[in-house]
């Protein structure tokens, strides 16, 4: 507001004489950048700090606004939706204030309910799009009179999708009928409401009212947090969670039990409200499943691999790299663009943060995480708070891994590794993390991992050959790969190298030679050689 003829200088005389009464509203950032720099203008206003309301006050505010939303959207809002809008927005939307964020959440939920009662559901639209795409593909193949087998598969797939569409259409019509009975207040309305609630457990297509579930659906779409996290607490037991983790990670039962126990506490809603959902340091040699554990957590806790945020801490060995994580400070190149860490967590707060090889990070970088581990949040370079309350922080380290072959008892292992970590990390840091030791993999565990990776190759061969070729993996080759990895110090990482070096070249040679034919490929290990044999379908049947 520089200059003599700007709006501020025009207002000052009238304000000083009391001829003009003004109520101005602004944010703290604009007040500091504009009003505080003009002391003559600032002293003519009485500063009043408007704090965000409490959850109780926000609920009362939404009660007064709810009738307006009901009339505007033509829907009915249940009180549980008002409470859910305030509670969930307070918990999961950090960068906005009450009551704005809860009102926006409730307004969007009202719009979704109104649309569900008049428009075709997304599930039906998706099936129609798939059927249209398959129909176009089928017409092209039929015109060219090639790929007869693929054409038959497309016809079968199209028939299956058509049946699925009919089922979804019937469910949609049934839910619409139940909603109409519920809204009309017919004698069968209570039974229709119960039937609708049971149907919503399987798939939600039509809403009768704006309820807590509808609000949770909207918030899940905004934040990427799985809907099950926003519902009432799930009933998965600690044993079930352990089994889910063990489908991705072989062995390491003590560490996985600790993770499953923490997951169970988090699912029950009993975790500390001012700390991350979980903080673990996984110590052990390379190739024993530490990184795979983080991916398993992303599958079980999050919504899949996209919930995993990975930072290789070997890239942050200098003190100045703190700015790369939090954002460049004011006056430096890159200011205002945010940091790799803060922006990633802000966009996906319900995540698993993997800090790989944490011991290689500079001490200043490590100390930056103290605030996250203590309070569950961090400020970026612009002073914006980033919440880690719904993030799992998983750090991996190789410190002490050389001791794992010398001592086998669990207590002895933990003691030796903790002493080794204490020489690298400060006691204040070790007191904030849950240390778990990963043992070297045994032969049976390596065989399970090799089998899993070879099964993926079986699927790839089927997809690449469009079902014409079938791959059979003999147990001998699984054991040979696992035995070779047992000798190596790279652990399970060696499995990928062995497959790339010995198995895939043999497989590619046979696939290229027999391209377009129907038959069976057999992977085996004989006479210290990885072998791939081909038999055409007629020879196999004979």
Short mmCIF file of C-alpha atoms in Angstrom, two decimals:
data_model
loop_
_atom_site.label_atom_id
_atom_site.label_comp_id
_atom_site.label_asym_id
_atom_site.label_seq_id
_atom_site.Cartn_x
_atom_site.Cartn_y
_atom_site.Cartn_z
CA UNK A 1 0.00 0.00 0.00
CA UNK A 2 2.64 2.50 -0.96
CA UNK A 3 1.80 5.91 -2.42
CA UNK A 4 -0.28 8.95 -1.46
CA UNK A 5 -3.47 8.14 -3.34
CA UNK A 6 -4.00 4.53 -2.37
CA UNK A 7 -7.07 3.28 -0.52
CA UNK A 8 -5.39 3.30 2.90
CA UNK A 9 -4.39 6.96 2.71
CA UNK A 10 -7.87 7.85 1.49
CA UNK A 11 -9.43 6.11 4.51
CA UNK A 12 -7.11 7.50 7.19
CA UNK A 13 -8.64 11.03 7.45
CA UNK A 14 -12.20 9.72 7.70
CA UNK A 15 -11.15 7.08 10.23
CA UNK A 16 -9.28 9.59 12.40
CA UNK A 17 -12.29 11.99 12.48
CA UNK A 18 -14.70 9.16 13.27
CA UNK A 19 -16.74 9.79 10.14
CA UNK A 20 -16.39 6.20 8.93
CA UNK A 21 -17.03 3.02 10.86
CA UNK A 22 -15.19 -0.01 9.45
CA UNK A 23 -15.05 -3.66 10.45
CA UNK A 24 -12.14 -5.23 8.57
CA UNK A 25 -11.34 -8.94 8.33
CA UNK A 26 -7.99 -10.33 7.27
CA UNK A 27 -5.59 -13.19 7.91
CA UNK A 28 -2.51 -13.00 10.10
CA UNK A 29 -0.23 -13.26 7.07
CA UNK A 30 -1.89 -10.31 5.32
CA UNK A 31 -2.03 -8.31 8.55
CA UNK A 32 1.72 -8.66 9.06
CA UNK A 33 2.57 -7.91 5.43
CA UNK A 34 0.21 -4.91 5.02
CA UNK A 35 -1.20 -3.46 8.22
CA UNK A 36 1.84 -3.76 10.49
CA UNK A 37 4.00 -1.95 7.93
CA UNK A 38 1.63 1.03 8.06
CA UNK A 39 1.58 2.02 11.73
CA UNK A 40 -0.72 5.01 11.09
CA UNK A 41 -3.34 2.70 9.60
CA UNK A 42 -2.89 -0.06 12.19
CA UNK A 43 -3.44 2.25 15.19
CA UNK A 44 -6.82 3.33 13.83
CA UNK A 45 -8.14 -0.22 14.22
CA UNK A 46 -8.75 -2.19 17.39
CA UNK A 47 -7.21 -5.62 16.86
CA UNK A 48 -9.47 -8.54 17.79
CA UNK A 49 -8.09 -12.07 17.59
CA UNK A 50 -10.66 -14.55 16.29
CA UNK A 51 -9.67 -18.06 17.37
CA UNK A 52 -11.06 -21.21 15.72
CA UNK A 53 -14.03 -22.61 17.64
CA UNK A 54 -13.85 -25.78 19.69
CA UNK A 55 -15.40 -28.98 18.38
CA UNK A 56 -18.44 -28.45 20.58
CA UNK A 57 -18.94 -24.92 19.26
CA UNK A 58 -18.40 -26.07 15.68
CA UNK A 59 -21.09 -28.74 16.08
CA UNK A 60 -23.48 -26.07 17.38
CA UNK A 61 -22.65 -23.86 14.38
CA UNK A 62 -23.32 -26.68 11.94
CA UNK A 63 -26.66 -27.40 13.59
CA UNK A 64 -27.77 -23.87 12.68
CA UNK A 65 -26.44 -24.16 9.11
CA UNK A 66 -27.76 -27.69 8.47
CA UNK A 67 -31.38 -26.61 7.68
CA UNK A 68 -30.06 -24.29 4.96
CA UNK A 69 -28.05 -27.13 3.44
CA UNK A 70 -31.07 -29.43 3.61
CA UNK A 71 -33.24 -26.96 1.70
CA UNK A 72 -30.53 -26.22 -0.85
CA UNK A 73 -29.73 -29.85 -1.68
CA UNK A 74 -33.13 -31.36 -0.95
CA UNK A 75 -31.77 -33.96 1.48
CA UNK A 76 -32.06 -34.85 5.16
CA UNK A 77 -29.02 -34.47 7.42
CA UNK A 78 -28.72 -36.77 10.42
CA UNK A 79 -27.09 -35.45 13.58
CA UNK A 80 -24.43 -38.15 13.37
CA UNK A 81 -23.31 -36.58 10.07
CA UNK A 82 -22.79 -33.21 11.78
CA UNK A 83 -20.72 -34.79 14.53
CA UNK A 84 -18.74 -36.87 12.03
CA UNK A 85 -18.03 -33.82 9.85
CA UNK A 86 -16.52 -31.95 12.80
CA UNK A 87 -14.70 -34.92 14.32
CA UNK A 88 -13.21 -36.26 11.09
CA UNK A 89 -12.24 -32.85 9.68
CA UNK A 90 -10.52 -31.95 12.95
CA UNK A 91 -8.62 -35.24 12.91
CA UNK A 92 -7.63 -35.51 9.27
CA UNK A 93 -7.77 -32.04 7.65
CA UNK A 94 -4.89 -30.07 9.13
CA UNK A 95 -4.40 -27.15 6.75
CA UNK A 96 -7.87 -25.63 7.26
CA UNK A 97 -9.75 -24.32 10.29
CA UNK A 98 -13.06 -25.00 11.96
CA UNK A 99 -15.86 -24.46 11.09
CA UNK A 100 -14.83 -23.94 7.44
CA UNK A 101 -13.48 -27.44 6.87
CA UNK A 102 -16.36 -29.23 8.58
CA UNK A 103 -18.91 -27.13 6.69
CA UNK A 104 -17.21 -27.89 3.36
CA UNK A 105 -17.18 -31.59 4.22
CA UNK A 106 -20.86 -31.62 5.15
CA UNK A 107 -21.82 -29.59 2.06
CA UNK A 108 -20.02 -32.03 -0.24
CA UNK A 109 -21.67 -34.98 1.51
CA UNK A 110 -25.09 -33.39 0.91
CA UNK A 111 -24.30 -32.94 -2.78
CA UNK A 112 -23.19 -36.57 -3.03
CA UNK A 113 -26.41 -37.83 -1.43
CA UNK A 114 -28.54 -35.68 -3.74
CA UNK A 115 -26.68 -36.94 -6.82
CA UNK A 116 -26.91 -40.58 -5.71
CA UNK A 117 -30.71 -40.34 -5.69
CA UNK A 118 -30.94 -39.08 -9.28
CA UNK A 119 -27.85 -40.27 -11.19
CA UNK A 120 -26.37 -43.56 -12.32
CA UNK A 121 -23.81 -44.88 -9.78
CA UNK A 122 -20.09 -44.96 -10.58
CA UNK A 123 -20.00 -48.77 -10.46
CA UNK A 124 -22.51 -48.98 -13.30
CA UNK A 125 -20.75 -46.29 -15.33
CA UNK A 126 -17.42 -48.13 -14.98
CA UNK A 127 -18.93 -51.40 -16.20
CA UNK A 128 -20.55 -49.64 -19.16
CA UNK A 129 -17.19 -48.11 -20.09
CA UNK A 130 -15.46 -51.50 -19.88
CA UNK A 131 -18.15 -53.13 -22.02
CA UNK A 132 -17.87 -50.40 -24.64
CA UNK A 133 -14.08 -50.81 -24.77
CA UNK A 134 -14.32 -54.60 -25.06
CA UNK A 135 -16.96 -54.28 -27.78
CA UNK A 136 -14.72 -52.02 -29.82
CA UNK A 137 -11.75 -54.36 -29.40
CA UNK A 138 -13.87 -57.38 -30.34
CA UNK A 139 -15.15 -55.68 -33.51
CA UNK A 140 -11.58 -54.92 -34.65
CA UNK A 141 -10.46 -58.51 -34.10
CA UNK A 142 -13.54 -59.90 -35.85
CA UNK A 143 -12.95 -57.65 -38.85
CA UNK A 144 -9.29 -58.67 -39.19
CA UNK A 145 -10.11 -62.37 -38.60
CA UNK A 146 -6.98 -62.89 -36.53
CA UNK A 147 -6.27 -63.88 -32.94
CA UNK A 148 -9.20 -66.30 -32.79
CA UNK A 149 -8.34 -67.40 -29.27
CA UNK A 150 -8.10 -63.84 -28.02
CA UNK A 151 -11.43 -63.08 -29.67
CA UNK A 152 -13.02 -65.98 -27.78
CA UNK A 153 -11.56 -64.69 -24.52
CA UNK A 154 -12.95 -61.22 -25.22
CA UNK A 155 -16.40 -62.65 -25.90
CA UNK A 156 -16.29 -64.61 -22.63
CA UNK A 157 -15.07 -61.56 -20.72
CA UNK A 158 -17.77 -59.43 -22.26
CA UNK A 159 -20.43 -61.96 -21.25
CA UNK A 160 -19.07 -62.05 -17.71
CA UNK A 161 -19.07 -58.25 -17.45
CA UNK A 162 -22.59 -58.12 -18.87
CA UNK A 163 -23.78 -60.46 -16.13
CA UNK A 164 -21.97 -58.34 -13.55
CA UNK A 165 -23.63 -55.23 -14.96
CA UNK A 166 -27.05 -56.82 -14.67
CA UNK A 167 -26.35 -57.71 -11.03
CA UNK A 168 -25.18 -54.17 -10.25
CA UNK A 169 -28.20 -52.71 -12.05
CA UNK A 170 -30.55 -54.86 -9.99
CA UNK A 171 -28.79 -53.82 -6.78
CA UNK A 172 -29.07 -50.17 -7.80
CA UNK A 173 -32.78 -50.46 -8.52
CA UNK A 174 -33.34 -52.29 -5.24
CA UNK A 175 -31.47 -49.64 -3.26
CA UNK A 176 -33.45 -46.91 -5.01
CA UNK A 177 -36.70 -48.64 -4.04
CA UNK A 178 -35.60 -48.96 -0.41
CA UNK A 179 -34.60 -45.29 -0.34
CA UNK A 180 -37.98 -44.23 -1.75
CA UNK A 181 -39.80 -46.32 0.88
CA UNK A 182 -37.65 -44.85 3.63
CA UNK A 183 -38.15 -41.25 2.51
CA UNK A 184 -41.88 -41.71 1.92
CA UNK A 185 -42.43 -42.86 5.51
CA UNK A 186 -44.32 -45.96 4.42
CA UNK A 187 -45.11 -48.71 6.96
CA UNK A 188 -42.35 -50.83 5.44
CA UNK A 189 -39.88 -47.97 5.82
CA UNK A 190 -38.11 -49.42 8.88
CA UNK A 191 -37.55 -52.76 7.16
CA UNK A 192 -36.37 -50.95 4.02
CA UNK A 193 -33.95 -48.89 6.09
CA UNK A 194 -32.46 -52.02 7.65
CA UNK A 195 -32.17 -53.71 4.26
CA UNK A 196 -30.49 -50.61 2.84
CA UNK A 197 -27.96 -50.58 5.68
CA UNK A 198 -27.11 -54.24 5.02
CA UNK A 199 -26.73 -53.54 1.30
CA UNK A 200 -24.41 -50.62 2.05
CA UNK A 201 -22.05 -53.03 3.81
CA UNK A 202 -21.37 -54.54 0.37
CA UNK A 203 -21.66 -51.53 -1.93
CA UNK A 204 -23.08 -48.03 -1.53
CA UNK A 205 -24.98 -46.74 -4.56
CA UNK A 206 -27.92 -44.72 -3.22
CA UNK A 207 -28.06 -42.76 0.04
CA UNK A 208 -31.32 -42.08 1.87
CA UNK A 209 -29.88 -39.51 4.27
CA UNK A 210 -26.64 -37.70 4.93
CA UNK A 211 -25.11 -39.88 7.64
CA UNK A 212 -21.68 -40.45 9.14
CA UNK A 213 -20.81 -43.07 6.52
CA UNK A 214 -21.46 -40.63 3.68
CA UNK A 215 -19.24 -38.03 5.35
CA UNK A 216 -16.50 -40.66 5.72
CA UNK A 217 -16.79 -41.52 2.00
CA UNK A 218 -16.20 -37.87 1.08
CA UNK A 219 -13.23 -37.48 3.40
CA UNK A 220 -11.71 -40.71 2.08
CA UNK A 221 -11.83 -39.26 -1.43
CA UNK A 222 -10.27 -35.99 -0.28
CA UNK A 223 -7.39 -37.40 1.74
CA UNK A 224 -6.79 -40.87 0.29
CA UNK A 225 -7.31 -42.43 3.72
CA UNK A 226 -8.94 -45.87 3.33
CA UNK A 227 -12.61 -45.87 4.23
CA UNK A 228 -12.11 -48.63 6.80
CA UNK A 229 -9.90 -46.28 8.79
CA UNK A 230 -12.69 -43.70 8.95
CA UNK A 231 -15.46 -46.16 9.86
CA UNK A 232 -16.12 -47.51 13.30
CA UNK A 233 -13.10 -49.44 14.55
CA UNK A 234 -12.48 -52.63 12.63
CA UNK A 235 -12.60 -56.00 14.37
CA UNK A 236 -9.41 -57.48 12.88
CA UNK A 237 -7.49 -59.32 15.59
CA UNK A 238 -3.79 -59.06 16.27
CA UNK A 239 -3.34 -62.57 14.85
CA UNK A 240 -5.14 -61.57 11.65
CA UNK A 241 -2.93 -58.51 11.21
CA UNK A 242 0.17 -60.65 11.80
CA UNK A 243 -0.99 -63.07 9.12
CA UNK A 244 -1.51 -60.22 6.67
CA UNK A 245 2.05 -58.98 7.25
CA UNK A 246 3.47 -62.50 6.91
CA UNK A 247 1.98 -62.84 3.43
CA UNK A 248 4.54 -60.25 2.29
CA UNK A 249 7.52 -60.91 4.59
CA UNK A 250 9.16 -64.30 5.18
CA UNK A 251 10.39 -65.01 8.71
CA UNK A 252 11.16 -62.19 11.18
CA UNK A 253 8.28 -63.26 13.42
CA UNK A 254 9.31 -61.26 16.55
CA UNK A 255 9.50 -58.00 14.59
CA UNK A 256 6.26 -58.66 12.73
CA UNK A 257 4.51 -59.46 16.01
CA UNK A 258 5.57 -56.07 17.39
CA UNK A 259 4.30 -54.33 14.27
CA UNK A 260 1.00 -56.25 14.35
CA UNK A 261 0.54 -55.34 18.02
CA UNK A 262 1.01 -51.65 17.24
CA UNK A 263 -1.34 -51.93 14.25
CA UNK A 264 -3.95 -53.52 16.51
CA UNK A 265 -3.65 -50.65 19.00
CA UNK A 266 -3.97 -48.11 16.19
CA UNK A 267 -7.03 -49.86 14.74
CA UNK A 268 -8.64 -49.70 18.18
CA UNK A 269 -8.09 -45.93 18.31
CA UNK A 270 -5.87 -46.11 21.40
CA UNK A 271 -2.65 -44.68 19.95
CA UNK A 272 -1.23 -41.47 21.42
CA UNK A 273 -3.04 -38.54 19.75
CA UNK A 274 0.09 -36.36 19.62
CA UNK A 275 2.50 -38.87 18.05
CA UNK A 276 2.84 -40.74 14.76
CA UNK A 277 0.81 -43.92 14.37
CA UNK A 278 4.00 -45.96 14.74
CA UNK A 279 7.75 -45.36 14.99
CA UNK A 280 10.05 -48.31 14.31
CA UNK A 281 13.73 -48.79 13.53
CA UNK A 282 14.46 -52.06 11.72
CA UNK A 283 18.08 -53.18 12.15
CA UNK A 284 19.61 -56.06 10.25
CA UNK A 285 21.74 -57.09 7.28
CA UNK A 286 20.82 -56.36 3.69
CA UNK A 287 18.17 -58.44 1.98
CA UNK A 288 16.31 -59.77 5.04
CA UNK A 289 12.98 -57.99 4.51
CA UNK A 290 13.28 -54.55 6.12
CA UNK A 291 12.15 -52.62 3.05
CA UNK A 292 9.59 -55.31 2.24
CA UNK A 293 8.14 -54.82 5.72
CA UNK A 294 7.50 -51.14 4.96
CA UNK A 295 5.73 -52.16 1.76
CA UNK A 296 3.67 -54.70 3.71
CA UNK A 297 2.65 -51.96 6.15
CA UNK A 298 1.58 -49.80 3.22
CA UNK A 299 -0.64 -52.66 2.05
CA UNK A 300 -2.16 -53.42 5.47
CA UNK A 301 -2.31 -49.93 7.00
CA UNK A 302 -2.63 -47.80 3.88
CA UNK A 303 -4.26 -48.24 0.51
CA UNK A 304 -1.40 -50.01 -1.26
CA UNK A 305 2.09 -49.25 -2.61
CA UNK A 306 1.06 -45.64 -3.34
CA UNK A 307 0.84 -45.12 0.45
CA UNK A 308 4.59 -45.73 0.79
CA UNK A 309 6.86 -42.66 0.84
CA UNK A 310 10.52 -43.67 0.50
CA UNK A 311 13.51 -41.45 1.24
CA UNK A 312 17.04 -42.78 0.74
CA UNK A 313 18.89 -41.10 3.59
CA UNK A 314 22.27 -41.60 1.91
CA UNK A 315 21.26 -38.58 -0.20
CA UNK A 316 21.14 -36.41 2.93
CA UNK A 317 24.68 -36.73 4.29
CA UNK A 318 25.28 -32.96 4.34
CA UNK A 319 23.77 -30.47 6.81
CA UNK A 320 22.32 -28.24 4.09
CA UNK A 321 20.15 -31.09 2.78
CA UNK A 322 17.67 -30.31 5.57
CA UNK A 323 16.27 -27.68 3.21
CA UNK A 324 15.61 -30.37 0.59
CA UNK A 325 13.32 -32.15 3.06
CA UNK A 326 11.57 -29.12 4.59
CA UNK A 327 11.90 -26.58 1.77
CA UNK A 328 14.37 -23.78 1.07
CA UNK A 329 14.35 -20.88 3.57
CA UNK A 330 13.27 -17.37 2.56
CA UNK A 331 15.73 -15.66 0.24
CA UNK A 332 17.11 -18.89 -1.20
CA UNK A 333 16.46 -20.50 -4.56
CA UNK A 334 13.44 -22.78 -4.36
CA UNK A 335 11.64 -20.93 -1.57
CA UNK A 336 7.91 -21.53 -1.71
CA UNK A 337 8.16 -24.86 -3.55
CA UNK A 338 8.07 -26.99 -0.40
CA UNK A 339 10.28 -29.90 0.58
CA UNK A 340 10.33 -33.51 -0.58
CA UNK A 341 9.26 -34.79 2.82
CA UNK A 342 6.75 -32.16 3.88
CA UNK A 343 4.97 -31.98 0.53
CA UNK A 344 4.72 -35.77 0.20
CA UNK A 345 3.21 -36.18 3.68
CA UNK A 346 0.91 -33.16 3.24
CA UNK A 347 -0.54 -34.70 0.06
CA UNK A 348 -0.88 -38.17 1.61
CA UNK A 349 -1.07 -37.92 5.42
CA UNK A 350 -2.18 -41.54 5.86
CA UNK A 351 1.09 -43.10 4.76
CA UNK A 352 4.10 -45.21 5.64
CA UNK A 353 7.29 -43.12 5.63
CA UNK A 354 10.36 -45.26 4.92
CA UNK A 355 13.69 -43.66 5.87
CA UNK A 356 16.13 -46.10 4.28
CA UNK A 357 19.70 -46.39 5.64
CA UNK A 358 18.97 -43.84 8.33
CA UNK A 359 22.47 -44.06 9.84
CA UNK A 360 23.90 -42.37 6.72
CA UNK A 361 21.92 -39.15 7.26
CA UNK A 362 23.69 -36.09 8.68
CA UNK A 363 23.13 -35.55 12.44
CA UNK A 364 21.25 -32.32 11.68
CA UNK A 365 18.90 -34.27 9.42
CA UNK A 366 18.31 -36.86 12.15
CA UNK A 367 17.56 -34.18 14.74
CA UNK A 368 14.98 -32.69 12.40
CA UNK A 369 12.82 -35.76 13.08
CA UNK A 370 12.78 -35.27 16.87
CA UNK A 371 9.79 -32.95 16.52
CA UNK A 372 7.98 -35.55 14.41
CA UNK A 373 8.64 -38.36 16.88
CA UNK A 374 7.69 -36.25 19.91
CA UNK A 375 4.75 -34.16 18.71
CA UNK A 376 3.62 -35.81 15.48
CA UNK A 377 4.08 -32.73 13.30
CA UNK A 378 6.72 -30.64 11.55
CA UNK A 379 6.81 -27.11 10.18
CA UNK A 380 8.06 -26.56 6.65
CA UNK A 381 10.23 -23.63 5.59
CA UNK A 382 7.15 -21.41 5.23
CA UNK A 383 5.91 -22.12 8.74
CA UNK A 384 3.05 -24.37 7.61
CA UNK A 385 2.41 -27.27 9.95
CA UNK A 386 2.48 -30.78 8.43
CA UNK A 387 0.81 -33.53 10.45
CA UNK A 388 2.41 -36.96 10.90
CA UNK A 389 -0.32 -38.22 13.25
CA UNK A 390 -1.52 -40.80 10.73
CA UNK A 391 1.91 -41.74 9.38
CA UNK A 392 4.03 -44.74 10.24
CA UNK A 393 7.70 -43.78 10.44
CA UNK A 394 9.90 -46.77 9.58
CA UNK A 395 13.68 -46.39 9.64
CA UNK A 396 16.09 -49.06 8.43
CA UNK A 397 19.75 -49.46 9.34
CA UNK A 398 22.57 -51.96 8.86
CA UNK A 399 24.24 -50.95 12.14
CA UNK A 400 25.12 -54.04 14.17
CA UNK A 401 24.26 -56.46 11.38
CA UNK A 402 27.72 -58.03 11.56
CA UNK A 403 26.90 -59.19 15.10
CA UNK A 404 23.87 -61.22 14.13
CA UNK A 405 25.86 -64.28 13.04
CA UNK A 406 27.77 -64.37 16.34
CA UNK A 407 24.88 -64.45 18.84
CA UNK A 408 21.62 -66.31 18.37
CA UNK A 409 19.54 -65.79 21.55
CA UNK A 410 16.95 -63.08 21.08
CA UNK A 411 17.88 -61.19 24.26
CA UNK A 412 21.56 -61.37 23.40
CA UNK A 413 20.91 -60.19 19.85
CA UNK A 414 18.85 -57.22 21.00
CA UNK A 415 21.46 -56.23 23.58
CA UNK A 416 24.37 -56.33 21.14
CA UNK A 417 22.52 -54.51 18.35
CA UNK A 418 21.23 -51.84 20.75
CA UNK A 419 24.78 -51.23 21.96
CA UNK A 420 25.97 -50.89 18.37
CA UNK A 421 23.15 -48.45 17.57
CA UNK A 422 23.96 -46.41 20.69
CA UNK A 423 27.41 -45.75 19.23
CA UNK A 424 25.85 -44.23 16.09
CA UNK A 425 22.61 -42.65 17.32
CA UNK A 426 22.16 -40.41 20.34
CA UNK A 427 20.42 -41.86 23.42
CA UNK A 428 17.70 -39.21 23.03
CA UNK A 429 16.94 -40.60 19.59
CA UNK A 430 17.04 -44.28 20.59
CA UNK A 431 14.57 -43.52 23.36
CA UNK A 432 12.04 -42.33 20.79
CA UNK A 433 12.06 -45.36 18.48
CA UNK A 434 11.02 -49.00 18.75
CA UNK A 435 14.07 -51.05 17.73
CA UNK A 436 13.44 -54.38 16.03
CA UNK A 437 16.20 -56.75 14.91
CA UNK A 438 15.96 -58.67 11.63
CA UNK A 439 17.84 -61.98 11.56
CA UNK A 440 19.54 -63.45 8.48
CA UNK A 441 17.15 -65.63 6.47
CA UNK A 442 17.32 -69.41 6.67
CA UNK A 443 17.11 -71.72 3.66
CA UNK A 444 13.37 -72.38 4.04
CA UNK A 445 12.61 -68.66 4.15
CA UNK A 446 14.76 -67.99 1.09
CA UNK A 447 12.95 -70.78 -0.75
CA UNK A 448 9.59 -69.22 0.09
CA UNK A 449 10.76 -65.87 -1.30
CA UNK A 450 12.20 -67.49 -4.43
CA UNK A 451 8.93 -69.37 -4.98
CA UNK A 452 6.99 -66.12 -4.68
CA UNK A 453 9.18 -64.33 -7.23
CA UNK A 454 9.05 -67.24 -9.66
CA UNK A 455 5.26 -67.34 -9.37
CA UNK A 456 5.21 -63.74 -10.57
CA UNK A 457 7.24 -64.80 -13.61
CA UNK A 458 4.67 -67.54 -14.26
CA UNK A 459 1.98 -64.86 -14.43
CA UNK A 460 4.12 -62.67 -16.69
CA UNK A 461 4.68 -65.52 -19.15
CA UNK A 462 0.95 -66.17 -19.30
CA UNK A 463 0.21 -62.50 -19.96
CA UNK A 464 3.00 -62.09 -22.53
CA UNK A 465 1.87 -65.17 -24.50
CA UNK A 466 -1.84 -64.32 -24.09
CA UNK A 467 -2.41 -67.67 -22.44
CA UNK A 468 -0.75 -69.78 -25.14
CA UNK A 469 2.20 -70.73 -22.95
CA UNK A 470 2.13 -72.21 -19.47
CA UNK A 471 5.19 -72.06 -17.20
CA UNK A 472 5.88 -74.86 -14.71
CA UNK A 473 8.52 -74.32 -11.99
CA UNK A 474 10.20 -77.42 -10.55
CA UNK A 475 11.14 -77.48 -6.82
CA UNK A 476 14.78 -78.14 -7.71
CA UNK A 477 15.27 -74.70 -9.24
CA UNK A 478 13.66 -73.03 -6.22
CA UNK A 479 16.07 -74.81 -3.89
CA UNK A 480 19.05 -74.04 -6.14
CA UNK A 481 18.30 -70.32 -6.12
CA UNK A 482 17.77 -70.27 -2.35
CA UNK A 483 20.99 -72.23 -1.74
CA UNK A 484 23.00 -69.79 -3.85
CA UNK A 485 21.54 -66.88 -1.88
CA UNK A 486 22.40 -68.62 1.38
CA UNK A 487 26.07 -68.47 0.41
CA UNK A 488 25.84 -64.80 -0.62
CA UNK A 489 25.75 -61.96 1.93
CA UNK A 490 23.10 -60.07 -0.03
CA UNK A 491 20.23 -62.14 1.36
CA UNK A 492 17.04 -62.19 -0.67
CA UNK A 493 18.32 -59.42 -2.94
CA UNK A 494 20.49 -62.05 -4.62
CA UNK A 495 17.34 -63.87 -5.78
CA UNK A 496 16.50 -61.14 -8.28
CA UNK A 497 20.07 -61.13 -9.60
CA UNK A 498 20.11 -64.91 -10.05
CA UNK A 499 16.76 -64.86 -11.83
CA UNK A 500 17.86 -62.03 -14.11
CA UNK A 501 21.22 -63.64 -14.87
CA UNK A 502 20.33 -67.32 -15.24
CA UNK A 503 16.57 -67.93 -15.42
CA UNK A 504 15.17 -65.13 -17.57
CA UNK A 505 17.75 -65.45 -20.41
CA UNK A 506 16.94 -69.17 -20.80
CA UNK A 507 13.25 -68.44 -20.60
CA UNK A 508 13.44 -65.61 -23.14
CA UNK A 509 15.37 -67.80 -25.58
CA UNK A 510 12.68 -70.50 -25.60
CA UNK A 511 9.78 -68.04 -25.66
CA UNK A 512 11.28 -66.24 -28.65
CA UNK A 513 11.87 -69.51 -30.52
CA UNK A 514 8.37 -70.86 -29.87
CA UNK A 515 6.46 -67.59 -30.23
CA UNK A 516 2.82 -68.07 -31.21
CA UNK A 517 2.75 -71.76 -30.32
CA UNK A 518 0.76 -73.43 -27.58
CA UNK A 519 2.68 -75.46 -25.04
CA UNK A 520 4.30 -75.84 -21.64
CA UNK A 521 7.59 -74.37 -20.43
CA UNK A 522 9.39 -76.16 -17.59
CA UNK A 523 12.03 -74.48 -15.44
CA UNK A 524 14.38 -76.94 -13.72
CA UNK A 525 17.88 -77.24 -12.28
CA UNK A 526 20.01 -80.19 -13.31
CA UNK A 527 23.75 -80.85 -13.48
CA UNK A 528 24.48 -77.43 -11.95
CA UNK A 529 22.62 -75.70 -14.77
CA UNK A 530 19.42 -73.69 -14.97
CA UNK A 531 17.36 -75.26 -17.74
CA UNK A 532 14.19 -74.32 -19.61
CA UNK A 533 12.49 -77.06 -21.62
CA UNK A 534 9.65 -76.69 -24.12
CA UNK A 535 6.91 -79.18 -24.96
CA UNK A 536 4.14 -78.43 -27.37
CA UNK A 537 0.59 -79.11 -26.26
CA UNK A 538 0.18 -82.28 -28.30
CA UNK A 539 3.35 -83.76 -26.85
CA UNK A 540 2.22 -82.97 -23.30
CA UNK A 541 -1.19 -84.56 -23.86
CA UNK A 542 0.42 -87.63 -25.38
#
